Every structure is written in structure tokens, then in C-alpha cells.
XYZ file of C-alpha atoms in Angstrom:
434
model
C -41.117 46.331 -45.439
C -41.452 43.868 -42.632
C -38.353 41.961 -41.334
C -38.020 38.270 -42.488
C -39.266 35.582 -40.041
C -35.903 33.926 -38.923
C -38.157 31.089 -37.567
C -39.312 30.056 -41.096
C -36.703 27.609 -42.656
C -35.107 29.343 -45.931
C -36.119 32.828 -44.874
C -33.359 35.225 -45.355
C -32.523 35.462 -41.740
C -32.888 31.703 -40.694
C -29.771 29.590 -39.763
C -28.326 27.778 -42.622
C -26.766 24.477 -42.750
C -23.250 24.351 -44.407
C -21.706 21.130 -45.484
C -17.812 21.662 -45.823
C -16.117 18.753 -47.742
C -12.373 18.470 -48.573
C -11.765 17.886 -52.162
C -10.199 14.577 -53.085
C -8.986 14.327 -49.118
C -6.319 11.686 -49.350
C -4.558 13.157 -52.660
C -4.847 16.693 -51.167
C -3.208 15.617 -47.852
C -0.321 13.960 -49.916
C 0.223 17.069 -52.063
C 0.021 19.521 -48.822
C 3.369 18.126 -47.772
C 4.814 17.349 -51.304
C 4.185 20.053 -53.740
C 5.976 18.050 -56.464
C 2.795 15.976 -56.654
C 0.844 18.990 -57.892
C -0.499 18.754 -61.382
C 0.871 15.022 -61.614
C -1.430 11.929 -61.860
C -1.660 10.421 -58.330
C -3.409 7.409 -56.892
C -3.596 6.255 -53.315
C -3.942 2.485 -52.630
C -6.232 0.396 -50.092
C -4.897 -1.643 -47.341
C -1.994 -3.875 -48.264
C -1.654 -1.791 -51.495
C -4.330 -3.787 -53.033
C -6.339 -1.391 -55.236
C -7.018 2.276 -56.226
C -9.224 4.014 -53.749
C -8.520 7.571 -54.679
C -7.535 9.332 -57.977
C -6.380 12.815 -58.856
C -8.144 14.476 -61.751
C -5.030 13.807 -63.675
C -5.310 9.853 -63.000
C -8.675 9.964 -63.935
C -7.782 11.639 -67.156
C -5.309 8.638 -67.854
C -8.341 6.281 -67.603
C -7.155 4.842 -64.121
C -10.507 3.070 -62.640
C -11.689 3.274 -59.103
C -10.773 -0.034 -57.541
C -8.295 -1.133 -60.110
C -6.037 -3.694 -58.675
C -2.581 -2.264 -58.132
C -0.788 -5.345 -59.693
C -2.558 -4.851 -63.121
C -1.476 -1.167 -63.533
C 1.859 -1.175 -61.774
C 3.794 -1.942 -65.057
C 2.319 0.700 -66.884
C 2.734 3.268 -63.976
C 5.984 4.395 -64.904
C 5.102 4.997 -68.546
C 2.078 7.069 -67.563
C 4.318 9.044 -64.870
C 1.679 7.805 -62.355
C 2.509 8.673 -58.817
C 1.333 6.043 -56.070
C 0.925 6.277 -52.301
C 0.118 3.764 -49.867
C -2.722 4.579 -47.440
C -1.204 7.061 -44.834
C -4.106 6.684 -42.283
C -2.110 8.502 -39.662
C -1.647 11.539 -41.796
C -4.919 11.736 -43.068
C -6.410 11.290 -39.570
C -4.365 14.078 -38.217
C -5.170 16.356 -41.066
C -8.823 15.770 -40.492
C -8.370 16.820 -37.002
C -6.916 20.088 -38.146
C -9.721 21.044 -40.617
C -12.433 20.193 -37.997
C -10.520 22.407 -35.443
C -10.609 25.260 -38.032
C -14.323 24.754 -38.580
C -14.975 24.652 -35.121
C -14.128 28.286 -34.857
C -17.024 29.387 -37.062
C -19.954 27.714 -35.171
C -21.130 26.333 -31.955
C -22.771 23.333 -33.615
C -20.266 21.342 -35.619
C -21.113 17.987 -36.550
C -18.392 15.784 -38.060
C -19.942 13.442 -40.646
C -16.902 11.738 -42.027
C -12.935 12.017 -41.931
C -13.459 14.740 -44.697
C -16.927 16.283 -44.133
C -18.786 18.073 -41.551
C -22.023 20.014 -41.050
C -21.967 23.522 -39.565
C -24.857 25.856 -38.519
C -24.263 29.277 -39.849
C -26.315 32.306 -38.539
C -27.013 35.633 -40.340
C -28.552 36.430 -43.526
C -28.031 34.411 -46.758
C -25.362 36.880 -48.242
C -23.524 36.733 -44.820
C -23.710 33.009 -44.764
C -22.125 32.867 -48.151
C -19.608 35.430 -47.036
C -18.706 33.037 -43.942
C -18.466 29.923 -46.369
C -15.737 31.897 -48.734
C -13.884 32.789 -45.295
C -13.930 28.980 -44.242
C -12.706 27.894 -47.854
C -9.853 30.594 -47.597
C -8.924 29.719 -43.799
C -8.930 25.938 -44.325
C -6.575 26.225 -47.280
C -4.302 28.657 -45.648
C -3.893 26.830 -42.176
C -4.061 23.373 -43.538
C -3.065 23.447 -47.323
C -6.254 21.600 -48.029
C -8.818 22.772 -50.577
C -12.498 22.489 -49.586
C -15.825 23.237 -51.337
C -18.807 24.574 -49.126
C -22.589 23.916 -49.518
C -24.986 25.942 -47.778
C -28.965 25.596 -47.571
C -31.813 25.482 -45.157
C -31.541 21.702 -44.736
C -28.650 18.939 -44.678
C -29.925 17.329 -47.861
C -30.105 20.409 -50.063
C -26.601 21.465 -48.439
C -25.256 18.132 -49.746
C -26.516 19.156 -53.359
C -25.053 22.645 -53.046
C -21.712 21.224 -52.217
C -21.935 18.802 -55.186
C -22.801 21.804 -57.363
C -19.934 23.882 -55.791
C -17.405 21.138 -56.974
C -18.650 20.754 -60.493
C -19.407 24.391 -61.254
C -16.348 26.748 -61.526
C -18.633 29.776 -61.328
C -19.176 29.211 -57.628
C -15.564 29.099 -56.938
C -16.054 26.339 -54.505
C -18.930 27.829 -52.449
C -22.553 27.605 -53.340
C -25.688 28.997 -51.337
C -28.590 27.111 -52.517
C -31.084 29.895 -51.769
C -28.915 32.519 -53.603
C -29.130 30.424 -56.865
C -32.090 31.365 -59.156
C -34.973 29.071 -58.770
C -34.891 28.151 -62.423
C -31.433 26.827 -62.096
C -32.117 24.988 -59.038
C -35.030 23.296 -60.744
C -32.647 22.615 -63.883
C -30.172 20.935 -61.646
C -32.727 18.610 -59.900
C -34.092 17.593 -63.277
C -30.713 16.555 -64.265
C -29.850 14.537 -61.170
C -31.241 11.011 -60.682
C -32.772 9.809 -57.445
C -29.635 7.937 -56.611
C -27.663 11.253 -56.604
C -29.942 12.327 -53.696
C -28.195 11.925 -50.146
C -29.421 8.738 -48.626
C -31.276 7.298 -51.457
C -29.674 3.779 -52.612
C -30.008 1.732 -55.679
C -32.740 -0.637 -54.305
C -34.920 2.386 -53.001
C -34.312 4.004 -56.243
C -35.550 1.040 -58.493
C -38.709 1.122 -56.345
C -39.195 4.903 -56.963
C -38.555 4.403 -60.606
C -41.446 1.887 -60.747
C -43.763 4.632 -59.671
C -42.430 7.451 -62.002
C -40.131 9.089 -59.823
C -36.706 9.094 -61.810
C -35.150 12.390 -60.963
C -34.302 14.523 -57.630
C -37.022 16.795 -58.840
C -39.390 14.228 -59.159
C -38.734 13.144 -55.612
C -38.823 16.894 -54.146
C -42.314 17.176 -55.781
C -43.652 13.957 -54.139
C -46.328 13.786 -51.538
C -44.351 13.077 -48.152
C -47.390 11.123 -46.723
C -47.673 8.873 -49.756
C -43.762 8.360 -49.511
C -44.256 7.422 -45.831
C -46.844 4.904 -46.390
C -45.276 3.199 -49.300
C -41.521 3.252 -48.289
C -40.452 4.566 -44.845
C -40.438 7.618 -42.434
C -36.684 8.011 -43.487
C -37.303 8.670 -47.211
C -40.208 10.970 -46.076
C -37.621 13.064 -44.161
C -35.771 13.162 -47.451
C -38.361 14.757 -49.203
C -39.231 17.294 -46.700
C -35.705 18.232 -46.591
C -35.662 18.655 -50.296
C -38.682 20.883 -49.953
C -36.511 23.053 -47.633
C -37.983 21.570 -44.200
C -34.998 20.527 -41.876
C -35.946 17.198 -40.223
C -32.731 15.112 -40.142
C -31.154 15.144 -36.695
C -27.496 14.731 -35.795
C -27.835 11.178 -34.640
C -29.646 10.334 -37.977
C -27.164 11.816 -40.324
C -24.099 10.549 -38.620
C -24.731 6.890 -39.747
C -23.561 5.345 -36.497
C -25.519 2.062 -36.827
C -22.093 0.258 -36.407
C -18.389 0.654 -35.923
C -16.211 -1.736 -38.063
C -12.631 -2.410 -37.693
C -11.373 -4.858 -40.302
C -8.092 -5.482 -42.167
C -6.888 -7.911 -44.684
C -3.505 -9.516 -43.525
C -0.148 -8.864 -45.415
C 0.546 -12.488 -45.179
C -1.994 -15.423 -44.122
C -2.438 -15.741 -40.166
C -2.135 -19.600 -39.383
C -1.646 -19.788 -35.909
C -3.782 -19.034 -32.922
C -1.193 -16.791 -31.319
C -1.196 -14.309 -34.388
C -4.918 -14.351 -34.582
C -4.845 -13.448 -30.793
C -2.612 -10.643 -31.574
C -4.633 -9.299 -34.535
C -7.916 -9.370 -32.730
C -6.304 -7.469 -29.771
C -5.289 -4.947 -32.212
C -8.537 -4.503 -34.153
C -10.779 -4.622 -30.979
C -8.728 -1.688 -29.537
C -8.863 -0.025 -33.085
C -12.698 -0.313 -32.655
C -12.603 1.144 -29.251
C -10.733 4.155 -30.639
C -13.152 4.819 -33.200
C -15.978 4.666 -30.598
C -14.218 7.074 -28.500
C -13.489 9.399 -31.273
C -17.484 9.432 -32.093
C -18.297 9.494 -28.115
C -20.209 6.483 -28.662
C -20.663 3.022 -26.605
C -21.706 -0.238 -27.953
C -23.697 -3.299 -26.411
C -22.998 -5.981 -28.975
C -19.634 -7.084 -30.595
C -19.171 -9.514 -33.516
C -15.762 -10.974 -34.327
C -14.933 -12.765 -37.409
C -12.210 -14.285 -39.587
C -12.077 -15.665 -43.152
C -9.879 -17.386 -45.469
C -9.638 -16.500 -49.132
C -12.920 -17.169 -51.166
C -10.522 -18.080 -54.030
C -8.542 -20.533 -52.116
C -8.524 -24.007 -53.461
C -7.634 -25.468 -49.750
C -9.586 -25.476 -46.607
C -12.252 -22.729 -46.370
C -13.083 -21.141 -43.054
C -15.155 -18.105 -42.062
C -15.804 -18.350 -38.230
C -17.754 -15.710 -36.452
C -19.154 -15.118 -33.042
C -21.730 -12.496 -31.785
C -21.140 -11.482 -27.938
C -23.632 -9.248 -25.935
C -21.812 -7.094 -23.590
C -23.038 -6.607 -19.924
C -23.420 -2.908 -20.471
C -22.852 -0.357 -23.191
C -19.170 0.424 -23.326
C -16.230 1.671 -25.161
C -13.635 0.039 -22.761
C -10.881 -1.342 -25.014
C -10.159 -4.203 -22.238
C -13.894 -5.371 -22.384
C -14.004 -5.236 -26.326
C -10.738 -7.171 -26.472
C -11.884 -9.954 -24.174
C -15.186 -10.190 -26.234
C -13.072 -10.290 -29.617
C -10.848 -13.217 -28.005
C -14.004 -15.422 -27.620
C -13.723 -16.077 -31.437
C -10.301 -17.879 -30.722
C -11.745 -21.377 -30.107
C -13.335 -21.262 -33.374
C -9.984 -20.567 -35.303
C -8.561 -23.565 -36.931
C -4.755 -23.785 -36.388
C -2.782 -24.010 -39.736
C -5.733 -22.709 -41.838
C -4.558 -19.623 -43.813
C -6.771 -16.684 -42.707
C -6.415 -13.590 -44.875
C -8.895 -11.269 -42.957
C -10.280 -10.512 -39.467
C -12.259 -7.872 -37.797
C -14.737 -6.679 -35.160
C -18.121 -4.933 -35.522
C -19.628 -3.124 -32.642
C -23.499 -2.571 -32.762
C -26.399 -1.310 -30.644
C -24.659 2.073 -30.145
C -25.624 4.861 -28.277
C -23.944 8.270 -27.107
C -21.450 7.705 -24.296
C -22.961 8.721 -21.009
C -26.609 8.164 -21.868
C -26.851 4.617 -20.311
C -28.749 4.356 -17.151
C -26.942 4.676 -13.940
C -28.882 1.974 -12.215
C -27.208 -1.478 -13.107
C -28.074 -4.890 -12.371
C -26.126 -7.262 -10.191
C -22.850 -8.132 -11.560
C -22.696 -5.213 -14.124
C -19.826 -2.728 -14.086
C -20.046 0.839 -15.731
C -17.687 1.631 -18.397
C -14.360 3.452 -17.620
C -12.337 6.057 -19.333
C -9.605 3.872 -20.611
C -10.885 3.933 -24.354
C -11.071 7.699 -24.470
C -7.667 7.990 -22.704
C -5.893 5.657 -25.181
C -7.462 7.301 -28.033
C -6.287 10.580 -27.107
C -2.685 9.209 -26.445
C -2.712 7.837 -29.736
C -4.010 10.817 -31.583
C -1.236 13.050 -30.110
C 1.783 10.616 -30.289
C 0.769 7.940 -32.749
C -1.228 4.754 -32.592
C 1.842 2.577 -31.836
C 2.603 4.773 -28.679
C 0.277 2.970 -26.401
C -2.014 -0.099 -26.288
C -3.101 -3.115 -24.325
C -1.084 -6.147 -24.523
C -0.144 -6.769 -28.271
C -1.626 -3.527 -29.486
C 1.193 -1.697 -27.566
C 3.882 -3.290 -29.620
C 5.779 -0.933 -31.854
C 7.525 -3.757 -33.890
C 5.052 -4.978 -36.563
C 3.994 -8.656 -36.858
C 4.303 -10.508 -40.212
C 0.471 -10.150 -40.754
C 0.419 -6.471 -40.304
C -0.498 -4.241 -43.195
C 1.914 -3.953 -45.988
C 2.311 -0.255 -46.968
C 5.466 -0.294 -49.270
C 4.735 3.165 -50.769
C 3.979 5.061 -47.698
C 4.616 8.671 -47.420
C 6.208 10.074 -44.136
C 4.223 10.767 -41.314
C 4.619 14.382 -41.551
C 2.562 15.628 -38.585
C 2.819 12.605 -35.987
C 6.317 11.647 -36.102
C 9.334 13.858 -34.881
C 11.835 12.069 -37.138
C 9.600 12.469 -40.152
C 8.668 16.169 -39.936
C 9.091 17.854 -43.217
C 12.350 20.014 -43.436
C 12.472 23.441 -45.254
C 15.595 24.598 -46.506
C 16.072 28.409 -46.970
C 18.489 29.544 -49.883
């Protein structure tokens, strides 16, 4: 019997793509340091404790809806025994870094997709890849306290489906290898899934697909890629090819790095230029940190602010788009650009939100070394500030107002915040031995 050709995608000896996803990440991060929350209904709230953005299974069973405004359910929470936490972004970011560090031990090709998801390339036979997936699941749980599910397949799109299947079917025990599942079972799953359940297919595209008789994931997998390219796009054609087992979504395409957005609602309205100056400084440097984390640089910055759409008073929503001299992640350059919004801000008008968007992104270091007259290359300030903030907390360092430890009146309200268990010495968890 001849050896399998490892060059053929999906063959028993070909590299596999694993998608590792932390189950209910925010909830799991809270429970990792507070075991009393295990088995109890728990929700995590959005910025300014506005609405529910994550629910435990127990909270879902109570009928708590995703996006439910907290003020509408706060009075019932006590009767339900519902536990609530403000978004602890410092904790979640640190726990994400710990998970990614563990995953990096298993591969030379780790692609972080989001705060709680990553793609890995796994070598070996299909059974060996599944064993590695089970080892990843156990190690992440042991080292971080977080539960994960692992989906493995020959392509990223199929790995996404395998991961979803692993979460929804207890028989997999959290690890599903697509190519080790009987073909009949795979086709049955694809028949049950809508096209919107396929990674990258949105509602608008799904409506157009439905109009030509493509309703299920199985229909899409059986479609002619050339026809899909002609009638839709090259991107959707790649999705079809991936469903058919041909890898064709690159790292750059799967990261969704079209823009970096840093925006927050204010705890109390901002009515002065000085306060808006502070907010834009903080948000621009937050965007710079995100660019540094993704090793990206941008060429265009958009800054904006807005009053409440429900306000009966003066309404104002100024914005400005600033082309930057070169691709950069320099927080000083981004902050200067964001401040160009200030002449459009009306003193005395109550703004409830502001933010910055950085677009025209490319990997750091890929810009041309030949600069035109007057242009200056980016520096390492952004990555440096990001690294210091990651190690010692975001309030440890910053430029101008972003370096202030004391919060301003407009800073985000988080009245039900859990301790910063892993990023502040005075909030480290204490274990008492009996």
C-alpha cells in the first residue's frame, strides 16, 4: 500500500488547520479566579455597564437576552440570583496572552484571529492531529483555567465548522477533526446549517445566494466556484473552495484587518474642549496599542464625536479624515492627527461618544524605505508603550493625558468590576491554606 501524498490537502499525512476557541471567554475568565461563580448565572456588561454582552449558559436558561440593557433587568437580577460583572478588559487581555503563549508551544505557525481565537498549523496524521488537539485542550485548561474547543480540518473554513460542532456535540469532548468524522455525518451537518452559518457569509450575501437556490452550507459547498466568482466575488469563491477542502484563505485575509477602531461612550457627557482633548489623546494611543499588538501600521486616521441620537437639544456629530505622511503606528503621530478634530467640537455641547479609526493598514516594516521630502519613518514608540502597558497595566505609561492614573469624569463607568487578578500587585488573588 502506497504512502499518502502529504501534498494533497485533506490526505491523512497533510498539515491540518486547528481553530482553538475559548468557550464563553469573558465568563470563563471571571470564573477562573472566582470559583463561586461556577454553575451560577453570570453576565458581563458592555462599556459603562450599558448592556449584556456575554451570558453564561445558566443566564441564557433564565431568558436573559444578548444586548439586554442592564437598567431593565437590574431589579430582577437579585431574585434570579444573577451575578453581574463589568467588562474587565485588563484581565481578559492578559488571559488572552496566556492562552496564546500556550498555543504557540504547539506550532511554528500561530495566527491570532481574535482575543479568544487562534489558528494553528498541525503536522502528522489525522489521528495524531486529533491527539494534539486534545493535549492543547487539557494544557490550556490546566495552565490558565480556561475551557477551549478545538476544530481541526484541511482548511480554515472547515476548521471553523469543526470547532462549532465540537462545542455543540458532547460526543467530541471539545475536539473535532473534520476528516475523521464519517462523510454521511458531515453532509448531514452541512444540510442543517444555513449559509449564514458559514464563516464570512453575511446576511446580504446570503439573501442573494438564497435567490439562486443556495440555502444551506451543503448547497454552497456544492456550488461551482467559477460561477460564484462571476456572480459574487473572488472572496466568496475562496469560501466555496475551502468548503470543498482546498486551502486558499491566507493569514492576512483571515485576520479581518481592514481597520482598527478605538471608541468609547462617556460615563458622563463631555462638554469642554479640554475634556475632548484628553479623550482623543487616550483613544488615539489606544488605537496605536492595538496596531502594535497586531504588528500593523496605518496611513489614514478618522476621528469623530457624537451627541446622543435621542437628545432633544443640540445635535452634533463632527468627524475628520486625516491622511498621514507615511504608514505608522506612532502614538504621537496618531494623537496629533486625532486632535485635528478639536476645531469642529462645539464648546458646551454634550458629546456622549468619541473615537478614532485607522485604515489603509499594512504589516509593520513593509513600507518603502525611500521616503519623499519631508516624510519621516515611524519609530518604535508605539510597540514600546504597548509592551510596557501589557506588563504593568494601561495606566502605567502614556503620552500626555493618557499617562494620568487618575480617571476623568468622562472615563468609562465600571461599577461591578472584578479585581485585576493578574495585572495589579495589590489585587492578586490570595489563597489561604487551612
